[in-house]
């Protein structure tokens, strides 16, 4: 039997490097034996002999100590049960070796070998957040057909900082059963996905990374610092933090993958980990139940405390080892539907435990009220504190504004005579039922919506015949400007900021890749103009505090004229801002609107400027207006203003 040095009740589950070796702890309650195989100190161990046997601790866990184990050593378990015997990957493995997957080795990794630069970083307040969602494998492809990796995306961090977002939300980054993948079919929750780990060209990556660090007057990294997959992920988070960008990981706790690779059962994953006899009832599979709500995988057995601990430990590792600032929890509606009381208890325990680790952590639940007939019909219980009986999440994905804006853009594409609802947009500006607007994460594009074969991206929705036309450009500017000046936490999807019209796909050799080259196209400056527009709207949101506050009053709405005006302000402070938007195809000249105060108002933004920047024929208000007219629309003053066709103008009190 393996020695028990350094092993105690507090020994972490998984493999943990300690002084002069590593401890191992694995959950296999119905196994009759668990052996440790691998290569340690240059010596291979692959026998099922007593000297490789882990000790059963009486609680379902098997433990042992391997002298001489070091960072980079490969290991795996040989599990014996009534259903058979064979190798199993460590469910807690920090990294996997790609060779031979799924019958592959895990890799021992030290948790303290990366020299972080982010000690001074503080995540933004929830109300200040702007989220940017991307897919690691297709975001920053430098060689067609080869997925981009953590280091490729890390090199784009200065671009993201210049864009003005302050939260990066990659789609799930854990190892997937099949590739390429969106990331929602993993079975190795603690290990980075193989395609996202750079294995060649590391000197060039190091040079680029150190150039970015030098720009911040920070110490350089070494090749050893970026050689492992775990450290490459840390590089991405580290560079985000030194540029003021928080990182929110997308995690999938409602199900795991389909447990098959190339059509064959993945016998080495956590499915039937303790080798119980498989008689076709997935309730016996240890980690899972036989319930599935169409996710393509099995739901976790949340009635089992050890399964809950596994998922909680996964989230805690992101916080402790990768300096995570938040989580997007995929489809918790499924958790609450398939598991009922156990799902609610799991969510409360998870959110509470993580809040104890990191009080400023953003916990973002994908929850769709009424999606199933056994879940709440409002999101309020989801963001109610756990101590008050709620699930304890901070925010939820919200589709009211998305539906209203996409509906308006789609209706506008039918022409000037089409019926279009500005009333719907007005009614969705503030997410109903919440104590704070930042409880809602809003968007008009996301990974689910604009994937190949689903809904069109905004430019194509705006003009399906020509997504680079004036109609497409201007309607897209209106939709994006409203999104970014409305209450809530706005979210952008990769490419949205520069008018990407193609749907996105996961294949790095496919046709649906975002078009970075368009930003360099001097013959067509459409994408560069839209990027400048997005940067400036985000700068406006950042510099005008009322745009990040809760208060919004849509005081004027006309479906006939396709005009919407809303007031943003801060109680007791003022900082008043008026936003006026139209989907009309002709400019409104001398349009009378109420203003909350008489006197001069500065025109601080005009979307028409960005059409063929700087638009020589811009329709605007000459930099400001004078609200010298009488009371109107419930306000004490009014003014006649110019609203550019398919445009947005923003005024601030002088």
XYZ file of C-alpha atoms in Angstrom:
654
model
C 0.000 0.000 0.000
C 1.202 3.510 -0.798
C 2.470 5.496 2.181
C 0.127 7.957 3.891
C 2.661 10.736 4.521
C 1.060 14.207 4.407
C -2.395 12.572 4.174
C -5.108 13.677 6.585
C -8.814 14.403 6.654
C -7.959 17.813 5.184
C -6.088 16.410 2.178
C -7.625 17.937 -0.988
C -9.397 15.693 -3.452
C -7.284 15.079 -6.553
C -3.513 15.265 -6.868
C -1.667 17.851 -4.785
C 2.050 18.537 -4.860
C 3.536 18.859 -1.393
C 7.022 18.778 0.066
C 9.006 15.878 -1.492
C 6.074 14.377 -3.416
C 2.329 14.483 -3.973
C -0.814 13.370 -2.181
C -3.674 11.681 -4.012
C -7.289 11.463 -2.935
C -10.068 10.106 -5.117
C -13.744 9.303 -4.555
C -14.690 5.744 -5.525
C -17.068 4.459 -2.804
C -18.031 1.147 -4.452
C -14.582 0.253 -5.772
C -12.767 -2.718 -4.263
C -9.339 -1.319 -5.106
C -7.766 1.828 -6.589
C -4.163 1.851 -7.810
C -1.950 4.819 -8.695
C -0.135 4.523 -12.019
C 2.212 6.997 -13.648
C 5.804 8.088 -14.017
C 7.385 9.647 -10.950
C 11.038 10.573 -10.590
C 11.650 9.053 -14.022
C 10.298 5.637 -12.969
C 7.155 4.152 -14.542
C 4.593 2.426 -12.345
C 1.835 0.467 -14.085
C 1.205 -2.639 -11.988
C -1.771 -3.593 -9.872
C 0.416 -4.508 -6.925
C 0.084 -3.795 -3.229
C 2.752 -1.092 -3.353
C 0.570 0.899 -5.825
C -2.672 0.492 -3.872
C -4.348 3.529 -2.348
C -5.840 3.205 1.137
C -9.596 3.295 1.657
C -10.454 5.816 4.366
C -13.873 4.433 5.239
C -15.806 7.370 3.762
C -15.620 6.396 0.099
C -12.268 8.062 -0.605
C -8.943 6.433 -1.449
C -5.699 8.156 -0.452
C -1.950 7.850 -0.777
C 1.362 9.665 -1.001
C 3.836 9.317 -3.873
C 7.401 10.238 -2.876
C 9.403 12.105 -5.520
C 6.374 13.188 -7.590
C 6.960 16.525 -9.311
C 5.326 19.096 -11.547
C 4.723 17.638 -15.012
C 4.630 13.990 -13.935
C 1.901 11.891 -15.612
C -0.515 9.827 -13.527
C -3.866 8.054 -13.605
C -5.867 5.568 -11.561
C -6.616 1.899 -12.104
C -10.020 1.261 -10.552
C -11.384 -2.188 -9.718
C -15.091 -2.784 -9.078
C -17.803 -5.364 -9.551
C -18.406 -4.059 -13.069
C -14.812 -4.487 -14.227
C -11.453 -2.761 -13.984
C -9.430 -0.261 -15.964
C -7.857 3.158 -16.062
C -9.754 6.265 -15.011
C -8.718 9.893 -15.375
C -8.645 11.932 -12.178
C -11.901 13.970 -12.175
C -9.928 16.717 -10.393
C -6.946 16.665 -12.777
C -5.545 20.131 -13.402
C -4.363 19.134 -16.842
C -4.544 16.148 -19.193
C -1.982 14.825 -21.653
C -3.570 14.821 -25.126
C -1.727 11.721 -26.289
C -4.079 8.752 -26.412
C -7.172 10.640 -25.237
C -9.486 9.417 -23.790
C -7.202 6.679 -22.460
C -4.663 9.276 -21.442
C -2.633 10.429 -18.468
C -3.344 13.307 -16.157
C -0.520 15.758 -15.440
C 0.578 16.848 -11.996
C 0.674 20.629 -11.788
C 1.935 22.922 -9.044
C -0.494 25.664 -8.078
C 2.139 28.264 -7.143
C 4.448 28.315 -10.171
C 2.989 31.337 -11.943
C 4.267 34.856 -11.020
C 1.033 36.868 -10.972
C 1.083 40.626 -11.698
C -2.475 41.421 -10.582
C -2.157 42.200 -6.869
C -3.573 45.705 -7.392
C -6.561 44.594 -9.469
C -10.080 45.166 -8.189
C -13.073 43.933 -10.173
C -15.494 46.667 -11.275
C -18.728 47.221 -9.408
C -21.606 45.277 -10.904
C -23.300 48.455 -12.115
C -20.145 49.457 -14.009
C -19.672 46.160 -15.839
C -19.700 45.658 -19.599
C -19.293 42.000 -20.579
C -17.563 40.689 -23.706
C -18.313 37.086 -24.636
C -15.978 35.094 -26.871
C -15.046 31.569 -27.911
C -11.381 30.859 -27.267
C -10.983 28.512 -30.229
C -12.236 30.881 -32.926
C -11.627 34.361 -31.558
C -7.999 34.939 -32.481
C -7.069 32.443 -35.189
C -3.671 33.205 -36.719
C -3.426 30.073 -38.881
C -6.550 29.016 -40.745
C -7.768 25.641 -39.610
C -5.984 25.721 -36.250
C -7.951 26.796 -33.196
C -6.754 29.875 -31.359
C -5.556 29.272 -27.824
C -5.285 31.051 -24.482
C -2.106 32.851 -25.529
C -3.589 34.001 -28.842
C -6.492 35.531 -26.945
C -4.110 36.993 -24.340
C -2.403 38.909 -27.136
C -5.789 40.527 -27.916
C -6.236 41.886 -24.386
C -4.900 45.382 -25.258
C -7.492 45.500 -28.054
C -10.244 44.582 -25.591
C -9.036 47.229 -23.166
C -9.069 49.847 -25.929
C -12.589 48.741 -26.856
C -13.718 49.682 -23.365
C -15.171 46.443 -21.976
C -14.224 45.468 -18.436
C -15.415 41.855 -18.099
C -14.223 39.020 -20.329
C -16.500 35.989 -20.473
C -15.049 33.114 -22.477
C -17.285 30.198 -23.333
C -16.405 27.094 -21.258
C -12.699 26.292 -21.372
C -12.637 22.840 -19.773
C -11.715 19.677 -21.680
C -14.406 18.525 -24.100
C -15.288 15.022 -25.245
C -15.335 16.200 -28.873
C -13.681 19.055 -30.741
C -14.282 21.564 -32.110
C -16.934 22.412 -29.569
C -18.910 25.277 -28.071
C -17.727 24.022 -24.680
C -20.916 22.607 -23.191
C -20.060 18.896 -23.367
C -17.202 18.469 -20.931
C -16.424 15.518 -18.679
C -13.140 16.824 -17.237
C -14.240 20.004 -15.499
C -10.875 20.862 -13.920
C -8.686 20.517 -17.063
C -8.190 23.062 -19.872
C -9.332 21.969 -23.323
C -6.506 20.588 -25.479
C -6.944 22.947 -28.477
C -6.650 25.963 -26.180
C -3.132 25.058 -25.023
C -0.226 26.206 -27.205
C 2.372 23.505 -27.752
C 4.619 25.157 -30.331
C 5.823 28.669 -31.049
C 6.182 29.441 -27.347
C 9.192 31.798 -27.791
C 7.134 34.010 -30.103
C 4.219 33.990 -27.684
C 6.579 34.866 -24.843
C 7.939 37.835 -26.759
C 4.428 39.159 -27.433
C 3.311 38.672 -23.832
C 6.403 40.313 -22.398
C 5.916 43.235 -24.752
C 2.452 43.738 -23.301
C 3.785 43.449 -19.745
C 6.588 45.901 -20.518
C 3.960 48.400 -21.635
C 2.626 48.230 -18.094
C 6.121 48.372 -16.535
C 5.691 44.836 -15.192
C 8.217 42.030 -14.814
C 8.638 39.652 -17.763
C 7.718 35.996 -17.807
C 9.950 33.066 -18.751
C 9.330 30.127 -21.061
C 8.820 27.944 -18.004
C 6.074 30.306 -16.845
C 3.992 29.705 -19.988
C 4.798 26.072 -20.739
C 1.784 24.408 -19.091
C -1.868 24.654 -20.019
C -2.772 25.817 -16.526
C -0.257 28.634 -16.681
C -1.343 29.695 -20.157
C -4.850 30.202 -18.803
C -3.331 32.178 -15.931
C -1.498 34.381 -18.449
C -4.823 35.283 -20.044
C -6.428 36.150 -16.707
C -3.318 38.009 -15.530
C -3.128 40.211 -18.634
C -6.837 40.943 -18.374
C -6.409 42.041 -14.772
C -3.470 44.331 -15.434
C -5.617 45.995 -18.117
C -8.545 46.470 -15.738
C -10.631 43.603 -17.151
C -12.310 41.061 -14.881
C -12.712 37.453 -16.030
C -15.991 35.565 -15.645
C -15.806 31.845 -16.401
C -18.678 29.976 -18.023
C -19.329 26.759 -16.076
C -21.715 23.900 -16.786
C -23.139 22.266 -13.679
C -26.490 21.196 -15.118
C -25.006 18.241 -17.016
C -21.784 16.666 -18.244
C -20.852 15.500 -21.734
C -22.120 12.508 -23.634
C -19.223 10.286 -22.495
C -18.264 9.238 -26.001
C -15.278 10.019 -28.186
C -15.480 9.305 -31.915
C -18.698 7.403 -31.253
C -17.149 5.099 -28.654
C -17.832 5.064 -24.928
C -15.273 7.058 -22.954
C -14.588 4.382 -20.376
C -11.858 6.479 -18.740
C -13.994 9.438 -17.605
C -15.953 9.940 -14.400
C -18.952 7.988 -15.730
C -19.239 4.833 -13.538
C -15.982 5.950 -11.979
C -15.967 3.327 -9.243
C -16.625 0.551 -11.753
C -20.025 -0.474 -10.430
C -21.894 -2.815 -12.729
C -23.634 -0.930 -15.549
C -27.090 -2.401 -15.958
C -28.457 0.521 -17.955
C -29.653 2.657 -15.052
C -27.653 5.884 -14.954
C -28.756 6.435 -11.372
C -26.021 3.889 -10.600
C -23.325 5.841 -12.495
C -22.081 7.547 -9.288
C -21.964 11.184 -10.422
C -25.218 11.277 -12.415
C -28.918 10.541 -12.539
C -31.042 9.226 -15.382
C -32.612 12.636 -15.960
C -31.892 14.839 -18.950
C -33.788 17.906 -20.160
C -32.382 17.861 -23.679
C -28.850 18.960 -22.749
C -27.204 16.053 -24.544
C -25.690 14.806 -21.304
C -26.654 13.503 -17.896
C -27.685 15.658 -14.951
C -25.488 15.541 -11.872
C -26.806 13.649 -8.834
C -27.219 16.692 -6.622
C -28.817 14.615 -3.859
C -25.296 13.284 -3.219
C -23.143 15.554 -1.065
C -19.910 14.313 -2.639
C -21.174 15.218 -6.118
C -22.140 18.674 -4.875
C -18.700 19.013 -3.326
C -17.109 18.084 -6.655
C -18.914 20.934 -8.417
C -18.301 23.402 -5.593
C -14.610 22.478 -5.580
C -14.476 23.131 -9.305
C -15.768 26.680 -8.885
C -13.545 27.254 -5.853
C -10.483 26.227 -7.841
C -11.262 28.826 -10.495
C -11.329 31.449 -7.751
C -8.271 30.292 -5.819
C -5.974 29.215 -8.633
C -7.138 31.252 -11.645
C -8.216 34.440 -9.821
C -11.737 34.238 -11.268
C -13.910 37.320 -10.786
C -17.213 35.673 -11.568
C -19.153 32.864 -13.173
C -21.826 32.452 -15.773
C -23.768 29.352 -14.747
C -25.195 27.573 -17.764
C -28.943 26.849 -17.665
C -29.625 26.603 -13.948
C -33.277 26.231 -14.955
C -32.385 22.577 -15.528
C -30.870 22.247 -12.052
C -33.991 23.585 -10.432
C -36.291 21.522 -12.617
C -34.707 18.070 -12.613
C -33.547 18.167 -8.993
C -36.179 20.281 -7.234
C -35.264 20.645 -3.568
C -31.745 19.294 -4.045
C -31.136 21.730 -6.896
C -32.213 24.687 -4.794
C -30.047 23.517 -1.885
C -27.069 23.041 -4.192
C -27.414 26.552 -5.627
C -27.661 28.105 -2.165
C -24.625 26.221 -0.900
C -22.621 27.013 -4.030
C -23.340 30.744 -4.125
C -22.839 31.117 -0.377
C -19.551 29.223 -0.318
C -18.125 31.226 -3.209
C -19.251 34.512 -1.713
C -17.269 33.535 1.374
C -14.197 33.015 -0.784
C -14.596 36.179 -2.852
C -17.278 38.678 -1.753
C -17.045 40.689 -5.014
C -17.571 37.619 -7.205
C -20.279 38.104 -9.851
C -22.560 35.060 -9.958
C -24.561 35.195 -13.173
C -27.307 32.612 -13.662
C -28.712 31.658 -17.025
C -32.303 31.219 -15.908
C -35.348 31.507 -18.130
C -38.568 31.893 -16.093
C -41.210 29.348 -16.942
C -38.939 27.365 -19.277
C -40.151 24.251 -17.480
C -43.461 23.916 -15.685
C -41.830 23.168 -12.335
C -39.611 26.241 -11.967
C -40.421 29.843 -10.898
C -42.161 32.062 -13.409
C -40.031 35.060 -12.393
C -36.321 35.446 -11.797
C -36.753 37.163 -8.448
C -36.186 34.002 -6.336
C -32.973 33.361 -8.267
C -31.359 36.643 -7.142
C -32.835 36.600 -3.660
C -30.064 35.993 -1.080
C -29.659 32.405 0.066
C -30.168 33.547 3.651
C -33.669 34.660 2.672
C -34.565 31.440 0.904
C -33.458 32.398 -2.614
C -30.846 30.761 -4.815
C -28.299 33.471 -3.981
C -27.164 34.478 -7.470
C -26.390 38.128 -8.184
C -27.679 38.545 -11.732
C -29.517 36.674 -14.467
C -29.431 36.649 -18.243
C -32.375 38.744 -19.427
C -34.019 38.752 -22.830
C -36.653 41.509 -22.641
C -34.526 44.273 -24.159
C -32.924 41.822 -26.575
C -36.301 40.722 -27.888
C -37.563 44.285 -28.189
C -34.486 45.586 -29.995
C -34.118 42.627 -32.331
C -37.825 42.819 -33.046
C -37.528 46.489 -33.944
C -34.476 45.969 -36.140
C -36.164 43.094 -37.952
C -39.339 45.110 -38.452
C -37.371 48.106 -39.720
C -35.784 45.909 -42.398
C -39.194 45.735 -44.082
C -38.980 49.427 -44.908
C -40.327 52.792 -43.860
C -43.942 51.681 -43.977
C -43.558 48.706 -41.677
C -45.072 48.664 -38.202
C -42.421 48.918 -35.511
C -42.783 48.955 -31.732
C -40.783 51.602 -29.909
C -43.223 51.010 -27.040
C -41.764 47.535 -26.572
C -38.265 48.960 -26.330
C -39.416 51.576 -23.816
C -41.036 48.903 -21.674
C -37.856 46.809 -21.612
C -35.345 49.560 -20.755
C -35.563 48.704 -17.065
C -35.738 44.957 -16.354
C -39.020 44.523 -14.483
C -39.189 43.096 -10.992
C -35.632 43.758 -9.826
C -34.361 46.005 -7.042
C -31.428 47.061 -9.233
C -31.121 47.153 -12.999
C -27.709 45.493 -12.833
C -29.515 42.295 -11.823
C -30.060 41.809 -15.571
C -27.372 40.988 -18.127
C -28.707 42.282 -21.434
C -27.572 41.697 -25.004
C -28.667 41.696 -28.628
C -26.244 38.958 -29.730
C -24.786 35.969 -27.905
C -23.278 32.562 -28.597
C -26.598 30.714 -28.535
C -28.476 33.234 -30.621
C -26.168 33.897 -33.574
C -24.554 30.505 -34.049
C -24.645 29.038 -37.553
C -28.143 27.866 -38.399
C -29.877 29.946 -35.751
C -30.743 33.663 -35.731
C -28.950 36.298 -37.824
C -26.469 38.777 -36.471
C -27.699 42.356 -36.208
C -26.401 43.695 -39.577
C -27.996 40.773 -41.431
C -31.203 41.180 -39.433
C -31.186 44.886 -40.319
C -30.751 44.314 -44.051
C -30.675 40.711 -45.196
C -29.894 41.680 -48.781
C -26.882 43.874 -47.998
C -25.506 43.791 -44.430
C -23.037 46.578 -45.234
C -25.672 49.006 -46.539
C -26.512 52.311 -44.853
C -29.693 50.688 -43.572
C -27.756 47.872 -41.921
C -25.060 50.176 -40.535
C -27.414 52.773 -39.113
C -29.966 50.356 -37.665
C -27.146 48.421 -36.001
C -25.857 51.649 -34.465
C -29.282 52.427 -33.016
C -29.694 48.966 -31.490
C -26.208 48.971 -30.003
C -26.487 52.518 -28.681
C -29.740 51.749 -26.880
C -28.249 48.564 -25.422
C -25.226 50.455 -24.104
C -27.117 53.469 -22.714
C -29.900 51.477 -21.041
C -29.811 50.191 -17.447
C -28.408 46.745 -16.734
C -25.114 44.987 -17.461
C -24.709 45.050 -21.244
C -22.990 42.157 -22.984
C -21.348 42.132 -26.409
C -20.547 39.049 -28.467
C -17.253 38.786 -30.328
C -17.318 40.732 -33.587
C -20.446 42.669 -32.674
C -18.301 45.702 -31.977
C -17.175 45.944 -35.615
C -20.389 44.946 -37.410
C -19.627 41.297 -38.067
C -22.482 40.002 -40.199
C -21.575 36.299 -40.430
C -22.976 33.843 -37.903
C -20.319 32.211 -35.793
C -19.231 28.585 -35.764
C -16.818 26.478 -33.742
C -14.848 25.092 -36.682
C -11.481 26.879 -37.104
C -11.488 25.694 -40.719
C -15.067 26.758 -41.376
C -16.535 29.767 -43.179
C -18.090 31.336 -40.066
C -15.036 33.043 -38.576
C -15.051 36.655 -37.448
C -13.455 38.956 -40.012
C -10.543 40.732 -38.357
C -9.123 41.547 -41.791
C -12.056 43.867 -42.425
C -10.687 46.320 -39.868
C -7.653 46.839 -42.101
C -9.631 47.232 -45.324
C -8.985 50.776 -46.514
C -11.381 50.308 -49.422
C -14.283 49.617 -47.054
C -14.070 51.397 -43.723
C -17.446 50.156 -42.509
C -16.057 47.838 -39.866
C -13.464 50.325 -38.642
C -16.157 53.008 -38.400
C -18.413 50.746 -36.359
C -15.569 49.811 -34.054
C -14.921 53.502 -33.419
C -18.639 53.964 -32.773
C -18.684 51.142 -30.213
C -15.573 52.433 -28.479
C -17.131 55.880 -28.176
C -20.480 54.622 -26.856
C -18.621 52.589 -24.250
C -16.543 55.660 -23.374
C -19.785 57.622 -23.032
C -21.181 54.993 -20.659
C -17.967 55.067 -18.650
C -17.781 58.853 -18.346
C -21.480 59.563 -17.745
C -22.367 57.966 -14.391
C -26.122 58.300 -14.926
C -25.849 55.772 -17.766
C -24.670 53.183 -15.243
C -27.285 53.968 -12.604
C -30.728 52.444 -12.113
C -32.896 55.403 -13.014
C -34.514 55.539 -16.420
C -37.700 57.264 -17.560
C -38.883 56.686 -21.145
C -40.904 59.872 -21.237
C -41.675 60.032 -24.926
C -42.539 57.170 -27.278
C -44.008 57.310 -30.770
C -44.455 54.168 -32.823
C -45.759 56.299 -35.679
C -42.584 58.405 -35.822
C -40.372 55.545 -34.579
C -38.952 57.827 -31.877
C -38.027 57.045 -28.271
C -36.612 59.476 -25.696
C -35.513 58.510 -22.200
C -34.080 60.319 -19.222
C -31.176 58.913 -17.151
C -30.139 60.514 -13.843
C -28.770 59.833 -10.347
C -30.943 60.563 -7.334
C -29.589 63.437 -5.266
C -26.815 64.096 -7.766
C -28.414 64.832 -11.079
C -25.853 64.216 -13.826
C -28.875 64.197 -16.129
C -28.656 62.629 -19.576
C -31.293 62.522 -22.321
C -31.087 59.784 -24.979
C -33.140 60.142 -28.156
C -33.308 57.311 -30.692
C -35.183 56.723 -33.908
C -35.588 53.963 -36.481
C -37.126 56.456 -38.917
C -35.527 56.393 -42.366
C -35.598 60.173 -42.712
C -34.120 62.804 -40.432
C -36.451 64.555 -38.031
C -35.825 68.312 -38.178
C -37.212 70.565 -35.466
C -38.630 67.691 -33.407
C -40.044 68.996 -30.129
C -39.174 67.099 -26.957
C -39.380 67.853 -23.271
C -36.275 68.389 -21.144
C -36.129 68.148 -17.343
C -34.365 71.504 -16.959
C -34.414 74.712 -18.918
C -31.235 76.113 -20.391
C -28.338 74.774 -22.423
C -27.750 71.042 -23.008
C -24.648 69.703 -24.691
C -24.945 67.220 -27.534
C -22.387 64.684 -26.279
C -23.014 61.916 -28.796
C -24.434 61.584 -32.296
C -24.403 58.192 -34.028
C -24.638 59.783 -37.478
C -21.068 61.035 -37.156
C -19.790 57.466 -37.586
C -21.155 56.859 -41.068
C -18.085 57.255 -43.285
C -16.245 58.810 -40.337
C -16.250 61.753 -40.004
C -19.595 62.006 -41.781
C -19.426 65.213 -43.864
C -23.224 65.299 -44.066
C -23.972 64.627 -40.410
C -27.401 65.637 -39.209
C -27.058 67.028 -35.718
C -27.552 69.820 -33.259
C -24.303 71.736 -33.644
C -22.938 70.533 -30.325
C -25.885 71.585 -28.179
C -29.411 72.915 -27.795
C -31.197 75.441 -25.599
C -34.211 74.082 -23.760
C -36.015 77.410 -23.814
C -39.463 76.140 -24.720
C -42.370 75.633 -22.374
C -43.362 72.521 -20.434
C -43.707 69.345 -22.487
C -43.919 65.599 -21.892
C -44.058 66.047 -18.134
C -40.924 68.221 -17.987
C -40.591 71.925 -17.213
C -38.878 72.805 -20.485
C -38.611 71.749 -24.111
C -36.519 72.177 -27.238
C -36.718 71.525 -30.953
C -33.951 69.139 -31.920
C -32.578 67.266 -34.912
C -32.769 63.467 -34.782
C -30.720 61.891 -37.590
C -32.339 59.139 -39.628
C -31.781 55.751 -37.984
C -29.833 57.612 -35.353
C -29.222 58.303 -31.701
C -28.343 61.624 -30.087
C -27.431 62.072 -26.451
C -27.605 65.282 -24.455
C -26.087 66.181 -21.086
C -26.936 69.196 -18.998
C -24.357 71.957 -19.379
